[in-house]
Coordinates of C-alpha atoms in Angstrom, one line a residue:
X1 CA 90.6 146.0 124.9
X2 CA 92.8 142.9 125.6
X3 CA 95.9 144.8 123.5
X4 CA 94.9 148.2 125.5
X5 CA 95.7 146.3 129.1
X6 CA 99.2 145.1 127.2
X7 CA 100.3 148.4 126.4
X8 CA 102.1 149.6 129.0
X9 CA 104.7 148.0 127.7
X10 CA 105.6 150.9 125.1
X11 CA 108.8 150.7 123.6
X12 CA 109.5 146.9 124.6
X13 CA 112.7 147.3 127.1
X14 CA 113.4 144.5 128.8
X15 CA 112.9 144.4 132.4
X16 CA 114.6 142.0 135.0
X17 CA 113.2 138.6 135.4
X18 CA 110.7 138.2 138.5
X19 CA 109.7 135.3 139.0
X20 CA 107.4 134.8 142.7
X21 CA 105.3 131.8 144.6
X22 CA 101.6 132.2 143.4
X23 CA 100.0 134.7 145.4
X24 CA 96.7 134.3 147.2
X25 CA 94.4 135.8 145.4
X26 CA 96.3 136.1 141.9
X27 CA 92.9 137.0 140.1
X28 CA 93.2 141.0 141.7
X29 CA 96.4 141.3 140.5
X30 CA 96.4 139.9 136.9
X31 CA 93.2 140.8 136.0
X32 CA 91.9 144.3 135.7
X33 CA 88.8 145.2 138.1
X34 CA 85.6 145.0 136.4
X35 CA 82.2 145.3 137.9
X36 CA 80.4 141.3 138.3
X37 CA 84.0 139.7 136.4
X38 CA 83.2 141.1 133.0
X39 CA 86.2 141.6 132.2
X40 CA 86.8 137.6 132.7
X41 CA 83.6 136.7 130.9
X42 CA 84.8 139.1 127.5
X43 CA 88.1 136.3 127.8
X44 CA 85.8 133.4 128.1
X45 CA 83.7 134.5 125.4
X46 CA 86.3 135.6 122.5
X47 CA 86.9 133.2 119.4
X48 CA 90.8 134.0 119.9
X49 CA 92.6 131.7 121.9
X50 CA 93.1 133.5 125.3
X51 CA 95.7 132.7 127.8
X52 CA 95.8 135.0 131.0
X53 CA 99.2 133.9 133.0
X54 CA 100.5 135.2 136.8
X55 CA 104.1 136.1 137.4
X56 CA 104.6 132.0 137.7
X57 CA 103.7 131.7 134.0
X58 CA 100.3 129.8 135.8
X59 CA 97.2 130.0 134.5
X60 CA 94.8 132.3 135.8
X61 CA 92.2 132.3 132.8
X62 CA 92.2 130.1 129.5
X63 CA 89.2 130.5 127.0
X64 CA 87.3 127.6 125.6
X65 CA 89.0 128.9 121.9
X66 CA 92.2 128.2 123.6
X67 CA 91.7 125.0 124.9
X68 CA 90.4 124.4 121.1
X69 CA 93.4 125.9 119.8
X70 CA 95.6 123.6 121.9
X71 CA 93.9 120.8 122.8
X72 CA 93.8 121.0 126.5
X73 CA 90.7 121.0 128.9
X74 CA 90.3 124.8 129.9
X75 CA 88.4 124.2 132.5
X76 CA 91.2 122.1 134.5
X77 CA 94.0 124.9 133.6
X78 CA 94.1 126.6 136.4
X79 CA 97.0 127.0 138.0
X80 CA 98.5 124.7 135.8
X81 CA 102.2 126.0 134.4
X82 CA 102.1 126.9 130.8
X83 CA 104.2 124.4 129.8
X84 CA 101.9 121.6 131.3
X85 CA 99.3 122.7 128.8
X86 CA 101.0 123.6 125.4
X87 CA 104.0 121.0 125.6
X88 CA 106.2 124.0 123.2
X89 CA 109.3 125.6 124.5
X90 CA 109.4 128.4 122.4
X91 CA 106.2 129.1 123.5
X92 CA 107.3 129.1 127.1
X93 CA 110.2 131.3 126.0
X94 CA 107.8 133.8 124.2
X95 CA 106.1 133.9 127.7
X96 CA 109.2 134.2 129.7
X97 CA 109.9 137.4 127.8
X98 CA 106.1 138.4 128.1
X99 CA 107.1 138.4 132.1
X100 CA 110.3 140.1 131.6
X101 CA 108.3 143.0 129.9
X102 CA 108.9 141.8 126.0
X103 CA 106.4 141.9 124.2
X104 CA 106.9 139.7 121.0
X105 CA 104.6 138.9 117.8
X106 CA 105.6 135.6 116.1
X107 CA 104.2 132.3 114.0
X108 CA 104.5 129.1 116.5
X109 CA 104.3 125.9 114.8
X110 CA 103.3 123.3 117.3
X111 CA 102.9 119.4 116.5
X112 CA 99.9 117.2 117.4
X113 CA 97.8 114.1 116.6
X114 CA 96.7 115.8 114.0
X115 CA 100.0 117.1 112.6
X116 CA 101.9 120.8 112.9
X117 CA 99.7 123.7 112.5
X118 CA 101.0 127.0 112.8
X119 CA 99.4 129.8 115.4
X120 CA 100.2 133.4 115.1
X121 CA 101.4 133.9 118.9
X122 CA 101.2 137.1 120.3
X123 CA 102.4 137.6 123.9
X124 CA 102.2 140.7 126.0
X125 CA 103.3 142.1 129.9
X126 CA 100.5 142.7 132.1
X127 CA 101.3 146.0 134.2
X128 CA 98.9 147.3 136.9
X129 CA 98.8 151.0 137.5
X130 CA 102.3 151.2 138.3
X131 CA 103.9 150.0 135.7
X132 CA 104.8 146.5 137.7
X133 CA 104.8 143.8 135.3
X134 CA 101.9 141.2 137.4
X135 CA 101.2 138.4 134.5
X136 CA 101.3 137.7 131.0
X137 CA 98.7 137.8 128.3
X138 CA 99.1 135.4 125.1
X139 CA 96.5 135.3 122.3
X140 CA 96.6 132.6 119.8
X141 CA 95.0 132.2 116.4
X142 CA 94.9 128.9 114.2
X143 CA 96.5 130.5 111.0
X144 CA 97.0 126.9 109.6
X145 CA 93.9 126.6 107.1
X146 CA 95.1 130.4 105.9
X147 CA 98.3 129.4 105.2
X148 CA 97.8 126.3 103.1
X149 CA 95.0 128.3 101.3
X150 CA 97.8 131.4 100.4
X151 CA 100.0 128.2 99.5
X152 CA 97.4 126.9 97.3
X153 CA 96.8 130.6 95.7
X154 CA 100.5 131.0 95.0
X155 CA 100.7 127.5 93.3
X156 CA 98.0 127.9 91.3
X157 CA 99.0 131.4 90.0
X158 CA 102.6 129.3 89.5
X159 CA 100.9 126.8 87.4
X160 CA 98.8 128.9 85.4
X161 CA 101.3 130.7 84.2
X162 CA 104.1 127.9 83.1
X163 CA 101.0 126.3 81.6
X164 CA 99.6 129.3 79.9
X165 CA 103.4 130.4 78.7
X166 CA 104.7 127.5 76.7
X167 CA 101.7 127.8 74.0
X168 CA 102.2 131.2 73.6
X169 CA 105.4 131.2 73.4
X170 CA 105.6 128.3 70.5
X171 CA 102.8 130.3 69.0
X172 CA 104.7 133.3 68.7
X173 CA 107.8 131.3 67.6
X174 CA 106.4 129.9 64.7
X175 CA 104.4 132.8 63.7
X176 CA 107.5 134.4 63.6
X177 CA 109.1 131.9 61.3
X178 CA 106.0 131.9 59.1
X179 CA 106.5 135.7 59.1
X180 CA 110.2 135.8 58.3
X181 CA 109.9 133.0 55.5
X182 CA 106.8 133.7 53.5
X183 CA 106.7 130.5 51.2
X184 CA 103.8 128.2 51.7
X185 CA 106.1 124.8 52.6
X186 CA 106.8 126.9 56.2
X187 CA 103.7 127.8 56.3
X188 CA 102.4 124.6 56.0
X189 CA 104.5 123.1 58.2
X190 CA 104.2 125.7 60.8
X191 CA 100.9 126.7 60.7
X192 CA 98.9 123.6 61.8
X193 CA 101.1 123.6 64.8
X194 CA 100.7 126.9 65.5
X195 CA 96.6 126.0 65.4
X196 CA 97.4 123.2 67.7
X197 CA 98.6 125.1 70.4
X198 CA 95.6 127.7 69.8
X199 CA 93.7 124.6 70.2
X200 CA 95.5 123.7 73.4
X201 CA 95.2 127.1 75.3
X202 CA 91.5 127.4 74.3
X203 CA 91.4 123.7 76.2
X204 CA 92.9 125.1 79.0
X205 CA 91.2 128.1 79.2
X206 CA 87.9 126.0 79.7
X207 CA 89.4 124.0 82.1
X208 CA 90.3 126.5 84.3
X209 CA 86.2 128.2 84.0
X210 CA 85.3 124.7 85.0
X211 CA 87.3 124.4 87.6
X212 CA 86.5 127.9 88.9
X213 CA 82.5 127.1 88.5
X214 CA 83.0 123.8 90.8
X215 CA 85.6 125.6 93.4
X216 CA 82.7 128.4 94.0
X217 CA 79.6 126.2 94.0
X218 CA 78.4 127.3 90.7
X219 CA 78.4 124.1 88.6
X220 CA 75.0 123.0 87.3
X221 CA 73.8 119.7 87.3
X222 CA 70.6 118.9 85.4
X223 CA 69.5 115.7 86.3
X224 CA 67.3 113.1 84.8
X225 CA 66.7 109.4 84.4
X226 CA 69.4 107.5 82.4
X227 CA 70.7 104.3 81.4
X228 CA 74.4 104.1 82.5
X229 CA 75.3 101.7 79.6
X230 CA 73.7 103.9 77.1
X231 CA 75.4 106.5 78.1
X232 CA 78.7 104.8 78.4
X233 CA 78.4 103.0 75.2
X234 CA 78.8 106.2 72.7
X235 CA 81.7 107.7 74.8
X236 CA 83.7 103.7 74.8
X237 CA 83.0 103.8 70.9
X238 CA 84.3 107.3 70.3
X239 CA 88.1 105.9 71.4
X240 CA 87.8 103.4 69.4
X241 CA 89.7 104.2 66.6
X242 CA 92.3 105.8 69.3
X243 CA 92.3 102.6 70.8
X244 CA 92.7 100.8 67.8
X245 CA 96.1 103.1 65.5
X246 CA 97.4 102.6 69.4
X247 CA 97.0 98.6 69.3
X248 CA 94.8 98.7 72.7
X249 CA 92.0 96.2 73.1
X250 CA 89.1 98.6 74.6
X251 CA 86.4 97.0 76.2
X252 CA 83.3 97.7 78.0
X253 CA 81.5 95.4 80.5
X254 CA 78.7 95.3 82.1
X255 CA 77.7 93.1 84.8
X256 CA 73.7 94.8 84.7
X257 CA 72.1 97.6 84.1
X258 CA 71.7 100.6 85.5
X259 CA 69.3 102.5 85.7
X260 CA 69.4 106.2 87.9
X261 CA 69.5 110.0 88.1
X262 CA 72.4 112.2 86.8
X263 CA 73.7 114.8 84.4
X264 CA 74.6 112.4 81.5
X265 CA 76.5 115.6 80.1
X266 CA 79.0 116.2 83.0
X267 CA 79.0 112.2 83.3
X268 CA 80.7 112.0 80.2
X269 CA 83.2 114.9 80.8
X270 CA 84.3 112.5 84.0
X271 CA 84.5 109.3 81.9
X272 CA 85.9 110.9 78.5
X273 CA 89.1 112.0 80.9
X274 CA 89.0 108.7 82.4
X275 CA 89.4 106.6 79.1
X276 CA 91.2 109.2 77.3
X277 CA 94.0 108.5 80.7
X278 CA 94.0 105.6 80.5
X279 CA 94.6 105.2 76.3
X280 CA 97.0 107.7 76.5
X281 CA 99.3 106.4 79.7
X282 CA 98.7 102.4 78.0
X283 CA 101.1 100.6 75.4
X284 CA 100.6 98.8 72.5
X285 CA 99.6 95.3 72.8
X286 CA 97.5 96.7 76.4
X287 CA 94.1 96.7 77.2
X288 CA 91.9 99.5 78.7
X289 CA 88.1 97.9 80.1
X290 CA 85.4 99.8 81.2
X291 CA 83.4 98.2 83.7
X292 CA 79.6 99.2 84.7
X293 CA 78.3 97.0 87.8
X294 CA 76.5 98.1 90.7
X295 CA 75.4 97.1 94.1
X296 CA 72.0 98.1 96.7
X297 CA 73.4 102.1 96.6
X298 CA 75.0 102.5 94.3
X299 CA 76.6 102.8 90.6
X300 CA 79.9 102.0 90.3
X301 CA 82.5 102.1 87.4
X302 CA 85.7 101.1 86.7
X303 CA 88.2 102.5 84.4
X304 CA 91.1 99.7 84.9
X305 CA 94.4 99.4 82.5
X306 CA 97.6 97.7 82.5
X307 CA 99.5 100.9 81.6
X308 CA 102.4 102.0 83.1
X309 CA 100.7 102.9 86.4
X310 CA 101.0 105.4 88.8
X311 CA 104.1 105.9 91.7
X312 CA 103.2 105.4 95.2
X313 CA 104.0 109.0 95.8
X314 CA 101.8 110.7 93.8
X315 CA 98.7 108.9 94.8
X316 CA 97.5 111.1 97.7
X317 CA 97.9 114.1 94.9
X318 CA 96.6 112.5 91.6
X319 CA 93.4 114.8 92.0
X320 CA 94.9 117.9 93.0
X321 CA 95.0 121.1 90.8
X322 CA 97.5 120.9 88.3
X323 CA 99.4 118.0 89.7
X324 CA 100.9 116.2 86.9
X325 CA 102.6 112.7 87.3
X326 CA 106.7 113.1 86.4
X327 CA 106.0 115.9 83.8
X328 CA 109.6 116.1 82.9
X329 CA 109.7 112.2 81.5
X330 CA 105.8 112.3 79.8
X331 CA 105.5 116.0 79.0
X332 CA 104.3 114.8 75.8
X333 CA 101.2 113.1 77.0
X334 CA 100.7 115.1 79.9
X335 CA 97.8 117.8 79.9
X336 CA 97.6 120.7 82.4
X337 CA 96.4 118.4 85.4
X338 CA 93.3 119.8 85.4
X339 CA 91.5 116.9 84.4
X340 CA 91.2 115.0 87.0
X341 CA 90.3 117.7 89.5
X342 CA 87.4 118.3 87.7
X343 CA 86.5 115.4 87.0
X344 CA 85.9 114.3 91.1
X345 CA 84.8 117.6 91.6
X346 CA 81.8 116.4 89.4
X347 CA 81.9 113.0 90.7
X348 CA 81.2 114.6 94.1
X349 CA 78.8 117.2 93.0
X350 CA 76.5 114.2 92.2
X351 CA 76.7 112.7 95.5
X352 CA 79.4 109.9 94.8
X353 CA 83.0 109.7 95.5
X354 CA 86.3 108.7 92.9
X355 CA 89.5 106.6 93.9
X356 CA 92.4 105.2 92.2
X357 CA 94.3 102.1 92.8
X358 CA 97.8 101.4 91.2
X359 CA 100.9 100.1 91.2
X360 CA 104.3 101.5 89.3
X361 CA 104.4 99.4 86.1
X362 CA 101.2 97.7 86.6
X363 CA 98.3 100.2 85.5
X364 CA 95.8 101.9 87.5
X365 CA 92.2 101.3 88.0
X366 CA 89.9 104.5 88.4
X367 CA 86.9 103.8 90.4
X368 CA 83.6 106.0 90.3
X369 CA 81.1 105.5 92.8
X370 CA 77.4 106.9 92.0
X371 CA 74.7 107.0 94.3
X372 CA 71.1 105.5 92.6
X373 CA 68.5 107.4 93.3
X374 CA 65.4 106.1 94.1
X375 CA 62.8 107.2 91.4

């Protein structure tokens, strides 16, 4: 209905600029006639931001989704210029043109206390029944969320398919050479690497189930009563030797014990990434300690090394999908940077949270809260 009032506007020739004092009643101009203001209340009522403008580019209606949209008070707009409301100049261009009979379809990023977000801006003329141009009609939807989410979509697609392409393509390389060179010395050099990265795509593959199960809701947890420290113990003891061809002391600690309710199997897919991080990004002659304590609420462990540590930079993004720290220098013990993703993912699924603290050159302590559930 709202594009229908626009449309007079037909093939979008500009008209001359009016511009004109307020008039007295600027309601019966700018808006159409509709029995008991229905026509006013539609506006009012509309998710889309709404702005109904006279010739003045003055408000003569803003919706409660507008005022949302651009965090102003829409009950105070009234009469207000545009300008005073949504601080933007393109977006007072975009209405200028409106009022000049332009009718324009555009993104609008505009900046706030809560950073830039990006509208999708229409702006049309408003004509009464002969064809006078008598306000300016701008609808505004928050396009900000879409955006990062089509962002997210293209990265991942990005990302799956570098990560999915270097196997394969190794595979067929040295299947290739293995073809071409029947003898069983290249065969028995190529072939175990060949099963490798067989072994690293079906890896992946999983991963990438996981993470689909947790991004829709569909991971399973079955919960029962455990001991932290027995289930911690077995996973510390399987790096071991790891640990030990490495030359990294590993080390568990507990402070006491603790006793609550979780899924000791998806517990261990957390921790197993954890430790098997930490080995991997630690020296010789380091040390990797697992630490069990808790307090009134809840569990807490700490996976804390004196590895090489993590840049400042990639902090914020060390749980993202497929964000991996520097691949270019430590491709070679670098996964798909799944992992970790997952791994909070579960963390939260249980009710708890997961941070990191670290310093470049200083290691990195991974820190996994778990609420204790009363039994």
């Amino acid at each position: 209905m709202l594009i229908g009032v626009a449309a007079g506007v037909g093939g979008s020739v500009a008209l001359r600029r009016r511009r004109a004092p307020p008039p007295a009643r600027v309601e019966e101009r700018v808006l159409p006639h509709a029995p008991d203001g229905a026509f006013e209340r539609l506006i009012r009522a509309l998710p889309l931001g709404v702005l109904v403008l006279d010739p003045s580019a003055r408000v003569v209606v803003a919706n409660r989704a507008a005022g949302a949209v651009f965090g102003f008070d829409p009950t105070r707009a009234a009469g207000l210029h545009v300008i005073a409301i949504v601080p933007n100049l393109e977006l007072e261009r975009r209405v200028d043109e409106a009022l000049e009979g332009e009718a324009s379809l555009a993104p609008l990023i505009v900046s706030g206390k809560a950073g830039n977000r990006t509208y999708a801006i229409s702006a049309y003329p408003l004509v009464d029944g002969e064809s006078r141009i008598v306000g300016a009609l701008v609808l505004a939807d928050d396009q900000t969320e879409f955006l990062a989410l089509e962002r997210a979509r293209q990265d991942f697609l990005s990302n799956v398919s570098h990560e999915l392409r270097t196997p394969l393509s190794s595979i067929k390389l040295m299947l290739e050479t293995v073809a071409a060179s029947p003898d069983a010395q290249t065969a028995t050099l190529f072939l175990p690497q060949a099963l490798a990265q067989v072994d690293r795509l079906v890896t992946l593959v999983a991963q990438l189930l996981d993470q689909a199960r947790v991004q829709s809701g569909q991971i399973q947890l079955h919960l029962r009563k455990i001991d932290l420290e027995e289930a911690l113990r077995p996973i510390v003891a399987s790096f071991e030797p790891q640990a030990t061809a490495k030359g990294v002391a590993l080390r568990l600690v507990r402070s006491r014990p603790v006793a609550m309710e979780a899924d000791p199997d998806r517990l261990a897919q957390v921790f197993v990434n954890l430790i098997d991080n930490a080995l991997r990004h630690t020296p010789g002659g380091g040390t990797v300690g697992v630490e069990l304590d808790a307090d009134a609420s809840d569990a807490i462990v700490r996976i804390r090394d004196n590895g090489m540590g993590i840049p400042f930079k990639d902090l914020p993004h060390i749980f993202e999908r497929f964000y991996v720290v520097d691949r270019s220098r430590a491709r070679d013990i670098s996964g798909a940077g799944l992992g970790l993703s997952i791994a909070k993912q579960i963390v939260d699924a249980h009710g708890g949270s997961m941070t990191v603290e670290s310093m470049l050159g200083s290691g990195a302590t991974f820190t996994v809260r778990l609420p204790v559930r009363p039994s």
